[in-house]
JSON list of C-alpha atoms and ligand atoms in Angstrom, two decimals:
[
{"chain": "Q", "resi": 1, "resn": "UNK", "atom": "CA", "xyz": [-17.58, 4.94, -0.69]},
{"chain": "Q", "resi": 2, "resn": "UNK", "atom": "CA", "xyz": [-14.96, 2.06, -0.95]},
{"chain": "Q", "resi": 3, "resn": "UNK", "atom": "CA", "xyz": [-14.53, 0.14, 2.49]},
{"chain": "Q", "resi": 4, "resn": "UNK", "atom": "CA", "xyz": [-10.53, 0.11, 2.53]},
{"chain": "Q", "resi": 5, "resn": "UNK", "atom": "CA", "xyz": [-9.01, -2.69, 4.46]},
{"chain": "Q", "resi": 6, "resn": "UNK", "atom": "CA", "xyz": [-4.92, -2.14, 6.00]},
{"chain": "Q", "resi": 7, "resn": "UNK", "atom": "CA", "xyz": [-2.83, -4.49, 6.05]},
{"chain": "Q", "resi": 8, "resn": "UNK", "atom": "CA", "xyz": [-0.03, -4.23, 8.92]},
{"chain": "Q", "resi": 9, "resn": "UNK", "atom": "CA", "xyz": [2.61, -5.46, 10.75]},
{"chain": "Q", "resi": 10, "resn": "UNK", "atom": "CA", "xyz": [5.20, -2.63, 12.63]},
{"chain": "Q", "resi": 11, "resn": "UNK", "atom": "CA", "xyz": [5.27, 1.13, 13.05]},
{"chain": "Q", "resi": 12, "resn": "UNK", "atom": "CA", "xyz": [1.96, 1.65, 10.97]},
{"chain": "Q", "resi": 13, "resn": "UNK", "atom": "CA", "xyz": [2.97, 5.49, 9.59]},
{"chain": "Q", "resi": 14, "resn": "UNK", "atom": "CA", "xyz": [1.49, 4.08, 6.36]},
{"chain": "Q", "resi": 15, "resn": "UNK", "atom": "CA", "xyz": [-1.79, 3.70, 8.13]},
{"chain": "Q", "resi": 16, "resn": "UNK", "atom": "CA", "xyz": [-1.55, 6.38, 9.83]},
{"chain": "Q", "resi": 17, "resn": "UNK", "atom": "CA", "xyz": [-0.73, 8.81, 6.80]},
{"chain": "Q", "resi": 18, "resn": "UNK", "atom": "CA", "xyz": [-4.29, 6.65, 5.29]},
{"chain": "Q", "resi": 19, "resn": "UNK", "atom": "CA", "xyz": [-5.97, 8.03, 8.17]},
{"chain": "Q", "resi": 20, "resn": "UNK", "atom": "CA", "xyz": [-4.76, 11.70, 8.23]},
{"chain": "Q", "resi": 21, "resn": "UNK", "atom": "CA", "xyz": [-5.32, 11.77, 4.64]},
{"chain": "Q", "resi": 22, "resn": "UNK", "atom": "CA", "xyz": [-8.86, 10.50, 4.86]},
{"chain": "Q", "resi": 23, "resn": "UNK", "atom": "CA", "xyz": [-10.19, 12.77, 7.88]},
{"chain": "Q", "resi": 24, "resn": "UNK", "atom": "CA", "xyz": [-8.33, 15.57, 5.03]},
{"chain": "Q", "resi": 25, "resn": "UNK", "atom": "CA", "xyz": [-10.59, 14.59, 2.82]},
{"chain": "Q", "resi": 26, "resn": "UNK", "atom": "CA", "xyz": [-7.41, 14.33, 0.48]},
{"chain": "Q", "resi": 27, "resn": "UNK", "atom": "CA", "xyz": [-9.16, 10.25, 0.57]},
{"chain": "Q", "resi": 28, "resn": "UNK", "atom": "CA", "xyz": [-12.83, 10.96, -1.33]},
{"chain": "Q", "resi": 29, "resn": "UNK", "atom": "CA", "xyz": [-14.83, 8.11, -1.65]},
{"chain": "Q", "resi": 30, "resn": "UNK", "atom": "CA", "xyz": [-13.36, 5.36, 0.66]},
{"chain": "Q", "resi": 31, "resn": "UNK", "atom": "CA", "xyz": [-13.38, 4.88, 4.45]},
{"chain": "Q", "resi": 32, "resn": "UNK", "atom": "CA", "xyz": [-10.88, 3.18, 6.45]},
{"chain": "Q", "resi": 33, "resn": "UNK", "atom": "CA", "xyz": [-12.91, -0.17, 7.09]},
{"chain": "Q", "resi": 34, "resn": "UNK", "atom": "CA", "xyz": [-10.93, -2.68, 9.46]},
{"chain": "Q", "resi": 35, "resn": "UNK", "atom": "CA", "xyz": [-7.04, -3.04, 10.19]},
{"chain": "Q", "resi": 36, "resn": "UNK", "atom": "CA", "xyz": [-6.22, -6.47, 10.21]},
{"chain": "Q", "resi": 37, "resn": "UNK", "atom": "CA", "xyz": [-2.38, -6.97, 12.16]},
{"chain": "Q", "resi": 38, "resn": "UNK", "atom": "CA", "xyz": [-0.09, -9.68, 10.90]},
{"chain": "Q", "resi": 39, "resn": "UNK", "atom": "CA", "xyz": [1.35, -9.56, 14.68]},
{"chain": "Q", "resi": 40, "resn": "UNK", "atom": "CA", "xyz": [-0.76, -8.53, 17.99]},
{"chain": "Q", "resi": 41, "resn": "UNK", "atom": "CA", "xyz": [2.53, -6.22, 18.96]},
{"chain": "Q", "resi": 42, "resn": "UNK", "atom": "CA", "xyz": [2.03, -4.15, 16.01]},
{"chain": "Q", "resi": 43, "resn": "UNK", "atom": "CA", "xyz": [2.17, -0.25, 17.08]},
{"chain": "Q", "resi": 44, "resn": "UNK", "atom": "CA", "xyz": [-0.38, -0.03, 14.26]},
{"chain": "Q", "resi": 45, "resn": "UNK", "atom": "CA", "xyz": [-2.63, -1.58, 15.94]},
{"chain": "Q", "resi": 46, "resn": "UNK", "atom": "CA", "xyz": [-3.07, 1.19, 18.45]},
{"chain": "Q", "resi": 47, "resn": "UNK", "atom": "CA", "xyz": [-2.81, 3.86, 16.02]},
{"chain": "Q", "resi": 48, "resn": "UNK", "atom": "CA", "xyz": [-6.43, 2.06, 14.72]},
{"chain": "Q", "resi": 49, "resn": "UNK", "atom": "CA", "xyz": [-7.71, 1.70, 17.75]},
{"chain": "Q", "resi": 50, "resn": "UNK", "atom": "CA", "xyz": [-7.40, 5.63, 18.67]},
{"chain": "Q", "resi": 51, "resn": "UNK", "atom": "CA", "xyz": [-8.99, 5.94, 15.70]},
{"chain": "Q", "resi": 52, "resn": "UNK", "atom": "CA", "xyz": [-12.30, 3.84, 15.95]},
{"chain": "Q", "resi": 53, "resn": "UNK", "atom": "CA", "xyz": [-11.05, 1.57, 12.89]},
{"chain": "Q", "resi": 54, "resn": "UNK", "atom": "CA", "xyz": [-11.71, -1.77, 13.59]},
{"chain": "Q", "resi": 55, "resn": "UNK", "atom": "CA", "xyz": [-8.57, -4.40, 13.84]},
{"chain": "Q", "resi": 56, "resn": "UNK", "atom": "CA", "xyz": [-8.42, -7.92, 13.83]},
{"chain": "Q", "resi": 57, "resn": "UNK", "atom": "CA", "xyz": [-5.07, -9.97, 13.75]},
{"chain": "Q", "resi": 58, "resn": "UNK", "atom": "CA", "xyz": [-3.83, -13.03, 11.55]},
{"chain": "Q", "resi": 59, "resn": "UNK", "atom": "CA", "xyz": [-0.20, -13.82, 12.14]},
{"chain": "Q", "resi": 60, "resn": "UNK", "atom": "CA", "xyz": [1.42, -16.84, 9.53]},
{"chain": "Q", "resi": 61, "resn": "UNK", "atom": "CA", "xyz": [2.94, -17.96, 12.91]},
{"chain": "Q", "resi": 62, "resn": "UNK", "atom": "CA", "xyz": [-1.09, -19.01, 14.67]},
{"chain": "Q", "resi": 63, "resn": "UNK", "atom": "CA", "xyz": [-1.03, -21.18, 10.96]},
{"chain": "Q", "resi": 64, "resn": "UNK", "atom": "CA", "xyz": [0.05, -25.05, 10.29]},
{"chain": "Q", "resi": 65, "resn": "UNK", "atom": "CA", "xyz": [-0.30, -24.00, 6.43]},
{"chain": "Q", "resi": 66, "resn": "UNK", "atom": "CA", "xyz": [0.25, -21.02, 3.96]},
{"chain": "Q", "resi": 67, "resn": "UNK", "atom": "CA", "xyz": [-3.21, -22.10, 3.06]},
{"chain": "Q", "resi": 68, "resn": "UNK", "atom": "CA", "xyz": [-4.70, -21.93, 5.77]},
{"chain": "Q", "resi": 69, "resn": "UNK", "atom": "CA", "xyz": [-3.32, -18.31, 6.78]},
{"chain": "Q", "resi": 70, "resn": "UNK", "atom": "CA", "xyz": [-4.54, -16.98, 3.97]},
{"chain": "Q", "resi": 71, "resn": "UNK", "atom": "CA", "xyz": [-7.95, -18.42, 3.74]},
{"chain": "Q", "resi": 72, "resn": "UNK", "atom": "CA", "xyz": [-7.91, -16.91, 7.01]},
{"chain": "Q", "resi": 73, "resn": "UNK", "atom": "CA", "xyz": [-6.69, -13.91, 5.77]},
{"chain": "Q", "resi": 74, "resn": "UNK", "atom": "CA", "xyz": [-9.58, -13.77, 2.84]},
{"chain": "Q", "resi": 75, "resn": "UNK", "atom": "CA", "xyz": [-12.52, -14.06, 5.58]},
{"chain": "Q", "resi": 76, "resn": "UNK", "atom": "CA", "xyz": [-10.91, -11.51, 7.47]},
{"chain": "Q", "resi": 77, "resn": "UNK", "atom": "CA", "xyz": [-11.27, -9.31, 4.65]},
{"chain": "Q", "resi": 78, "resn": "UNK", "atom": "CA", "xyz": [-14.62, -10.66, 3.47]},
{"chain": "Q", "resi": 79, "resn": "UNK", "atom": "CA", "xyz": [-16.17, -10.15, 7.04]},
{"chain": "Q", "resi": 80, "resn": "UNK", "atom": "CA", "xyz": [-14.93, -6.61, 6.42]},
{"chain": "Q", "resi": 81, "resn": "UNK", "atom": "CA", "xyz": [-16.63, -5.88, 3.03]},
{"chain": "Q", "resi": 82, "resn": "UNK", "atom": "CA", "xyz": [-13.22, -4.81, 1.57]},
{"chain": "Q", "resi": 83, "resn": "UNK", "atom": "CA", "xyz": [-13.41, -3.35, -2.38]},
{"chain": "Q", "resi": 84, "resn": "UNK", "atom": "CA", "xyz": [-9.76, -2.09, -2.35]},
{"chain": "Q", "resi": 85, "resn": "UNK", "atom": "CA", "xyz": [-6.53, -3.49, 0.30]},
{"chain": "Q", "resi": 86, "resn": "UNK", "atom": "CA", "xyz": [-3.60, -1.71, 0.94]},
{"chain": "Q", "resi": 87, "resn": "UNK", "atom": "CA", "xyz": [-0.38, -3.64, 2.02]},
{"chain": "Q", "resi": 88, "resn": "UNK", "atom": "CA", "xyz": [1.61, -0.83, 4.39]},
{"chain": "Q", "resi": 89, "resn": "UNK", "atom": "CA", "xyz": [4.00, -2.93, 5.59]},
{"chain": "Q", "resi": 90, "resn": "UNK", "atom": "CA", "xyz": [2.72, -6.58, 6.01]},
{"chain": "Q", "resi": 91, "resn": "UNK", "atom": "CA", "xyz": [5.17, -8.63, 6.38]},
{"chain": "Q", "resi": 92, "resn": "UNK", "atom": "CA", "xyz": [3.81, -12.06, 4.71]},
{"chain": "Q", "resi": 93, "resn": "UNK", "atom": "CA", "xyz": [3.66, -13.05, 1.80]},
{"chain": "Q", "resi": 94, "resn": "UNK", "atom": "CA", "xyz": [-0.21, -13.31, 0.18]},
{"chain": "Q", "resi": 95, "resn": "UNK", "atom": "CA", "xyz": [-1.23, -16.67, -1.61]},
{"chain": "Q", "resi": 96, "resn": "UNK", "atom": "CA", "xyz": [-2.96, -17.40, -4.42]},
{"chain": "Q", "resi": 97, "resn": "UNK", "atom": "CA", "xyz": [-6.44, -17.58, -2.60]},
{"chain": "Q", "resi": 98, "resn": "UNK", "atom": "CA", "xyz": [-6.29, -14.00, -1.67]},
{"chain": "Q", "resi": 99, "resn": "UNK", "atom": "CA", "xyz": [-4.47, -12.37, -4.74]},
{"chain": "Q", "resi": 100, "resn": "UNK", "atom": "CA", "xyz": [-7.08, -13.80, -7.17]},
{"chain": "Q", "resi": 101, "resn": "UNK", "atom": "CA", "xyz": [-9.81, -12.47, -5.25]},
{"chain": "Q", "resi": 102, "resn": "UNK", "atom": "CA", "xyz": [-8.86, -9.65, -4.58]},
{"chain": "Q", "resi": 103, "resn": "UNK", "atom": "CA", "xyz": [-7.07, -9.19, -8.70]},
{"chain": "Q", "resi": 104, "resn": "UNK", "atom": "CA", "xyz": [-6.24, -5.70, -8.98]},
{"chain": "Q", "resi": 105, "resn": "UNK", "atom": "CA", "xyz": [-7.82, -4.42, -5.62]},
{"chain": "Q", "resi": 106, "resn": "UNK", "atom": "CA", "xyz": [-4.59, -5.35, -3.47]},
{"chain": "Q", "resi": 107, "resn": "UNK", "atom": "CA", "xyz": [-2.21, -2.49, -3.55]},
{"chain": "Q", "resi": 108, "resn": "UNK", "atom": "CA", "xyz": [1.54, -1.58, -1.71]},
{"chain": "Q", "resi": 109, "resn": "UNK", "atom": "CA", "xyz": [4.05, 0.47, -1.00]},
{"chain": "Q", "resi": 110, "resn": "UNK", "atom": "CA", "xyz": [7.44, -0.92, -1.54]},
{"chain": "Q", "resi": 111, "resn": "UNK", "atom": "CA", "xyz": [10.49, 2.01, -0.60]},
{"chain": "Q", "resi": 112, "resn": "UNK", "atom": "CA", "xyz": [12.42, 1.69, -3.36]},
{"chain": "Q", "resi": 113, "resn": "UNK", "atom": "CA", "xyz": [12.36, 2.91, -7.04]},
{"chain": "Q", "resi": 114, "resn": "UNK", "atom": "CA", "xyz": [11.29, -0.10, -8.67]},
{"chain": "Q", "resi": 115, "resn": "UNK", "atom": "CA", "xyz": [12.59, -2.38, -10.60]},
{"chain": "Q", "resi": 116, "resn": "UNK", "atom": "CA", "xyz": [16.05, -1.89, -7.96]},
{"chain": "Q", "resi": 117, "resn": "UNK", "atom": "CA", "xyz": [16.01, -3.32, -4.96]},
{"chain": "Q", "resi": 118, "resn": "UNK", "atom": "CA", "xyz": [12.73, -5.42, -4.69]},
{"chain": "Q", "resi": 119, "resn": "UNK", "atom": "CA", "xyz": [11.40, -8.62, -4.57]},
{"chain": "Q", "resi": 120, "resn": "UNK", "atom": "CA", "xyz": [11.99, -11.41, -2.29]},
{"chain": "Q", "resi": 121, "resn": "UNK", "atom": "CA", "xyz": [14.43, -10.70, 0.99]},
{"chain": "Q", "resi": 122, "resn": "UNK", "atom": "CA", "xyz": [14.17, -6.87, 0.27]},
{"chain": "Q", "resi": 123, "resn": "UNK", "atom": "CA", "xyz": [12.02, -5.40, 2.76]},
{"chain": "Q", "resi": 124, "resn": "UNK", "atom": "CA", "xyz": [12.36, -2.67, 5.62]},
{"chain": "Q", "resi": 125, "resn": "UNK", "atom": "CA", "xyz": [16.06, -1.80, 6.08]},
{"chain": "Q", "resi": 126, "resn": "UNK", "atom": "CA", "xyz": [17.61, -3.94, 3.57]},
{"chain": "Q", "resi": 127, "resn": "UNK", "atom": "CA", "xyz": [16.22, -2.24, 0.84]},
{"chain": "Q", "resi": 128, "resn": "UNK", "atom": "CA", "xyz": [18.08, 0.74, 1.94]},
{"chain": "Q", "resi": 129, "resn": "UNK", "atom": "CA", "xyz": [20.96, -1.03, 3.13]},
{"chain": "Q", "resi": 130, "resn": "UNK", "atom": "CA", "xyz": [21.20, -2.30, -0.61]},
{"chain": "Q", "resi": 131, "resn": "UNK", "atom": "CA", "xyz": [20.99, 1.07, -2.21]},
{"chain": "Q", "resi": 132, "resn": "UNK", "atom": "CA", "xyz": [23.63, 2.60, -0.02]},
{"chain": "Q", "resi": 133, "resn": "UNK", "atom": "CA", "xyz": [26.01, -0.29, -0.52]},
{"chain": "Q", "resi": 134, "resn": "UNK", "atom": "CA", "xyz": [25.55, 0.05, -4.51]},
{"chain": "Q", "resi": 135, "resn": "UNK", "atom": "CA", "xyz": [25.50, 3.77, -4.42]},
{"chain": "Q", "resi": 136, "resn": "UNK", "atom": "CA", "xyz": [22.71, 4.64, -6.43]},
{"chain": "Q", "resi": 137, "resn": "UNK", "atom": "CA", "xyz": [22.83, 8.68, -5.78]},
{"chain": "Q", "resi": 138, "resn": "UNK", "atom": "CA", "xyz": [18.45, 8.69, -5.97]},
{"chain": "Q", "resi": 139, "resn": "UNK", "atom": "CA", "xyz": [15.81, 6.71, -4.35]},
{"chain": "Q", "resi": 140, "resn": "UNK", "atom": "CA", "xyz": [12.23, 6.50, -3.56]},
{"chain": "Q", "resi": 141, "resn": "UNK", "atom": "CA", "xyz": [8.75, 4.75, -2.99]},
{"chain": "Q", "resi": 142, "resn": "UNK", "atom": "CA", "xyz": [6.77, 2.71, -5.40]},
{"chain": "Q", "resi": 143, "resn": "UNK", "atom": "CA", "xyz": [3.33, 1.97, -5.45]},
{"chain": "Q", "resi": 144, "resn": "UNK", "atom": "CA", "xyz": [2.13, -0.94, -7.08]},
{"chain": "Q", "resi": 145, "resn": "UNK", "atom": "CA", "xyz": [-0.24, -3.67, -7.74]},
{"chain": "Q", "resi": 146, "resn": "UNK", "atom": "CA", "xyz": [0.08, -6.59, -6.04]},
{"chain": "Q", "resi": 147, "resn": "UNK", "atom": "CA", "xyz": [0.67, -9.63, -8.84]},
{"chain": "Q", "resi": 148, "resn": "UNK", "atom": "CA", "xyz": [2.00, -13.32, -7.99]},
{"chain": "Q", "resi": 149, "resn": "UNK", "atom": "CA", "xyz": [5.07, -11.71, -8.69]},
{"chain": "Q", "resi": 150, "resn": "UNK", "atom": "CA", "xyz": [6.46, -10.52, -5.96]},
{"chain": "Q", "resi": 151, "resn": "UNK", "atom": "CA", "xyz": [7.21, -6.54, -6.20]},
{"chain": "Q", "resi": 152, "resn": "UNK", "atom": "CA", "xyz": [6.12, -7.53, -9.63]},
{"chain": "Q", "resi": 153, "resn": "UNK", "atom": "CA", "xyz": [2.77, -5.63, -10.25]},
{"chain": "Q", "resi": 154, "resn": "UNK", "atom": "CA", "xyz": [1.93, -3.03, -12.48]},
{"chain": "Q", "resi": 155, "resn": "UNK", "atom": "CA", "xyz": [3.10, 0.61, -10.74]},
{"chain": "Q", "resi": 156, "resn": "UNK", "atom": "CA", "xyz": [0.66, 2.63, -9.79]},
{"chain": "Q", "resi": 157, "resn": "UNK", "atom": "CA", "xyz": [2.57, 5.66, -8.48]},
{"chain": "Q", "resi": 158, "resn": "UNK", "atom": "CA", "xyz": [6.65, 6.56, -7.70]},
{"chain": "Q", "resi": 159, "resn": "UNK", "atom": "CA", "xyz": [8.42, 9.16, -6.21]},
{"chain": "Q", "resi": 160, "resn": "UNK", "atom": "CA", "xyz": [11.90, 9.91, -6.55]},
{"chain": "Q", "resi": 161, "resn": "UNK", "atom": "CA", "xyz": [14.70, 10.85, -3.32]},
{"chain": "Q", "resi": 162, "resn": "UNK", "atom": "CA", "xyz": [18.11, 12.10, -3.43]},
{"chain": "Q", "resi": 163, "resn": "UNK", "atom": "CA", "xyz": [20.59, 9.56, -1.30]},
{"chain": "Q", "resi": 164, "resn": "UNK", "atom": "CA", "xyz": [23.01, 11.97, 0.53]},
{"chain": "Q", "resi": 165, "resn": "UNK", "atom": "CA", "xyz": [26.38, 11.22, 1.09]},
{"chain": "Q", "resi": 166, "resn": "UNK", "atom": "CA", "xyz": [26.84, 10.45, 5.01]},
{"chain": "Q", "resi": 167, "resn": "UNK", "atom": "CA", "xyz": [22.92, 8.43, 5.36]},
{"chain": "Q", "resi": 168, "resn": "UNK", "atom": "CA", "xyz": [22.74, 5.66, 6.31]},
{"chain": "Q", "resi": 169, "resn": "UNK", "atom": "CA", "xyz": [20.30, 2.68, 6.30]},
{"chain": "Q", "resi": 170, "resn": "UNK", "atom": "CA", "xyz": [18.22, 4.62, 8.89]},
{"chain": "Q", "resi": 171, "resn": "UNK", "atom": "CA", "xyz": [17.96, 7.89, 8.29]},
{"chain": "Q", "resi": 172, "resn": "UNK", "atom": "CA", "xyz": [17.77, 7.23, 4.52]},
{"chain": "Q", "resi": 173, "resn": "UNK", "atom": "CA", "xyz": [14.57, 5.38, 5.35]},
{"chain": "Q", "resi": 174, "resn": "UNK", "atom": "CA", "xyz": [13.11, 7.87, 7.57]},
{"chain": "Q", "resi": 175, "resn": "UNK", "atom": "CA", "xyz": [13.30, 10.14, 4.41]},
{"chain": "Q", "resi": 176, "resn": "UNK", "atom": "CA", "xyz": [11.80, 8.20, 2.25]},
{"chain": "Q", "resi": 177, "resn": "UNK", "atom": "CA", "xyz": [8.75, 7.56, 4.19]},
{"chain": "Q", "resi": 178, "resn": "UNK", "atom": "CA", "xyz": [8.05, 11.09, 5.04]},
{"chain": "Q", "resi": 179, "resn": "UNK", "atom": "CA", "xyz": [9.14, 12.46, 1.16]},
{"chain": "Q", "resi": 180, "resn": "UNK", "atom": "CA", "xyz": [8.40, 10.05, -0.65]},
{"chain": "Q", "resi": 181, "resn": "UNK", "atom": "CA", "xyz": [5.52, 7.24, 0.77]},
{"chain": "Q", "resi": 182, "resn": "UNK", "atom": "CA", "xyz": [3.45, 9.29, 3.01]},
{"chain": "Q", "resi": 183, "resn": "UNK", "atom": "CA", "xyz": [3.14, 11.11, -0.33]},
{"chain": "Q", "resi": 184, "resn": "UNK", "atom": "CA", "xyz": [2.29, 9.03, -2.55]},
{"chain": "Q", "resi": 185, "resn": "UNK", "atom": "CA", "xyz": [-0.01, 5.96, -0.85]},
{"chain": "Q", "resi": 186, "resn": "UNK", "atom": "CA", "xyz": [-2.93, 7.87, -0.23]},
{"chain": "Q", "resi": 187, "resn": "UNK", "atom": "CA", "xyz": [-2.69, 9.68, -3.71]},
{"chain": "Q", "resi": 188, "resn": "UNK", "atom": "CA", "xyz": [-2.92, 6.17, -4.90]},
{"chain": "Q", "resi": 189, "resn": "UNK", "atom": "CA", "xyz": [-5.76, 5.19, -2.64]},
{"chain": "Q", "resi": 190, "resn": "UNK", "atom": "CA", "xyz": [-7.82, 8.37, -3.23]},
{"chain": "Q", "resi": 191, "resn": "UNK", "atom": "CA", "xyz": [-7.13, 7.54, -6.96]},
{"chain": "Q", "resi": 192, "resn": "UNK", "atom": "CA", "xyz": [-8.77, 3.84, -6.82]},
{"chain": "Q", "resi": 193, "resn": "UNK", "atom": "CA", "xyz": [-11.01, 5.06, -4.95]},
{"chain": "Q", "resi": 194, "resn": "UNK", "atom": "CA", "xyz": [-12.00, 7.62, -7.94]},
{"chain": "Q", "resi": 195, "resn": "UNK", "atom": "CA", "xyz": [-11.78, 5.09, -10.41]},
{"chain": "Q", "resi": 196, "resn": "UNK", "atom": "CA", "xyz": [-9.14, 7.10, -11.84]},
{"chain": "Q", "resi": 197, "resn": "UNK", "atom": "CA", "xyz": [-6.77, 4.12, -12.05]},
{"chain": "Q", "resi": 198, "resn": "UNK", "atom": "CA", "xyz": [-6.77, 2.15, -15.54]},
{"chain": "Q", "resi": 199, "resn": "UNK", "atom": "CA", "xyz": [-4.78, -0.61, -15.62]},
{"chain": "Q", "resi": 200, "resn": "UNK", "atom": "CA", "xyz": [-4.27, -1.55, -20.16]},
{"chain": "Q", "resi": 201, "resn": "UNK", "atom": "CA", "xyz": [-2.27, -4.14, -20.89]},
{"chain": "Q", "resi": 202, "resn": "UNK", "atom": "CA", "xyz": [-0.06, -4.14, -17.59]},
{"chain": "Q", "resi": 203, "resn": "UNK", "atom": "CA", "xyz": [0.63, -0.71, -17.04]},
{"chain": "Q", "resi": 204, "resn": "UNK", "atom": "CA", "xyz": [-1.42, 1.77, -15.17]},
{"chain": "Q", "resi": 205, "resn": "UNK", "atom": "CA", "xyz": [-2.85, 5.17, -16.43]},
{"chain": "Q", "resi": 206, "resn": "UNK", "atom": "CA", "xyz": [-4.02, 7.82, -13.79]},
{"chain": "Q", "resi": 207, "resn": "UNK", "atom": "CA", "xyz": [-6.94, 9.12, -15.49]},
{"chain": "Q", "resi": 208, "resn": "UNK", "atom": "CA", "xyz": [-7.32, 13.00, -15.31]},
{"chain": "Q", "resi": 209, "resn": "UNK", "atom": "CA", "xyz": [-10.60, 14.50, -13.64]},
{"chain": "Q", "resi": 210, "resn": "UNK", "atom": "CA", "xyz": [-12.51, 15.49, -16.29]},
{"chain": "Q", "resi": 211, "resn": "UNK", "atom": "CA", "xyz": [-12.65, 12.49, -17.81]},
{"chain": "Q", "resi": 212, "resn": "UNK", "atom": "CA", "xyz": [-14.17, 10.12, -14.21]},
{"chain": "Q", "resi": 213, "resn": "UNK", "atom": "CA", "xyz": [-16.65, 13.98, -14.37]},
{"chain": "Q", "resi": 214, "resn": "UNK", "atom": "CA", "xyz": [-17.88, 13.32, -17.79]},
{"chain": "Q", "resi": 215, "resn": "UNK", "atom": "CA", "xyz": [-17.98, 9.02, -17.46]},
{"chain": "Q", "resi": 216, "resn": "UNK", "atom": "CA", "xyz": [-20.12, 9.88, -14.16]},
{"chain": "Q", "resi": 217, "resn": "UNK", "atom": "CA", "xyz": [-21.99, 11.64, -15.56]},
{"chain": "Q", "resi": 218, "resn": "UNK", "atom": "CA", "xyz": [-22.85, 9.76, -19.08]},
{"chain": "Q", "resi": 219, "resn": "UNK", "atom": "CA", "xyz": [-24.18, 6.89, -16.58]},
{"chain": "Q", "resi": 220, "resn": "UNK", "atom": "CA", "xyz": [-26.43, 9.40, -15.15]},
{"chain": "Q", "resi": 221, "resn": "UNK", "atom": "CA", "xyz": [-27.59, 10.12, -18.60]},
{"chain": "Q", "resi": 222, "resn": "UNK", "atom": "CA", "xyz": [-26.64, 14.02, -19.06]},
{"chain": "Q", "resi": 223, "resn": "UNK", "atom": "CA", "xyz": [-25.14, 14.42, -21.49]},
{"chain": "A", "resi": 301, "resn": "GRF", "atom": "C1", "xyz": [7.36, 0.92, 5.34]},
{"chain": "A", "resi": 301, "resn": "GRF", "atom": "O1", "xyz": [8.75, 0.92, 4.84]},
{"chain": "A", "resi": 301, "resn": "GRF", "atom": "C2", "xyz": [7.03, 0.18, 3.68]},
{"chain": "A", "resi": 301, "resn": "GRF", "atom": "O2", "xyz": [7.38, 0.50, 2.49]},
{"chain": "A", "resi": 301, "resn": "GRF", "atom": "C3", "xyz": [7.30, -1.11, 3.84]},
{"chain": "A", "resi": 301, "resn": "GRF", "atom": "O3", "xyz": [6.78, -1.31, 5.55]},
{"chain": "A", "resi": 301, "resn": "GRF", "atom": "C4", "xyz": [7.36, -0.69, 6.08]},
{"chain": "A", "resi": 301, "resn": "GRF", "atom": "C5", "xyz": [6.27, 0.37, 7.38]},
{"chain": "A", "resi": 301, "resn": "GRF", "atom": "O4", "xyz": [6.46, 1.32, 7.63]},
{"chain": "A", "resi": 301, "resn": "GRF", "atom": "N1", "xyz": [7.05, -1.79, 3.29]},
{"chain": "A", "resi": 301, "resn": "GRF", "atom": "P1", "xyz": [5.39, 1.67, 8.65]},
{"chain": "A", "resi": 301, "resn": "GRF", "atom": "O5", "xyz": [5.04, 0.42, 9.43]},
{"chain": "A", "resi": 301, "resn": "GRF", "atom": "O6", "xyz": [4.27, 1.72, 7.78]},
{"chain": "A", "resi": 301, "resn": "GRF", "atom": "O7", "xyz": [5.87, 2.58, 9.44]}
]
């Protein structure tokens, strides 16, 4: 069973989707062992507490430098014995100490179809404002591994969402969450925990379940 640490800064609806997926057995072989918040007033902390999950706050503004913040974050992840780190609306950028300690073990959800409307400055409603102002007809969400390029790591899953003529940034944000984010984030976490994500030449392949069952059987000595 892998220990999952979820990093949040806001309302925590993606965290809720992960908690629900764990309860419903969609996430097998993984358990949310701690929630780390970048803000002490994030409602996500409430959701974690209501579900008996250990919480802590590691806020960038409490540290003199980005390096000290990064170090504190790493300590929190280590003390939670995290095997997988999920960024679910965490607003601070992770530094090198954390990303190299958890190489290929940090995943992020971004509310657009990367490579559109992503990178520095594209967060929250800004992403949806940009999509509407460009006039794209389809947007969506992306789950990807975190690398040292903001929103630039290998893509794990994407799901498209249609844009309507009368969309506002607010209702588009909500629809992208409902139709895409809350679906693909738990799915990606589940694939990771089952060992089904294979990273080759910077691309992710989701291995079919029969390959995983065979690998396990081979490991156990069954042929
Ligand atoms: C989501 O839109 C996610 O894609 C983005 O931040 C938002 C977090 O929302 N990275 P919530 O806190 O999970 O409700």
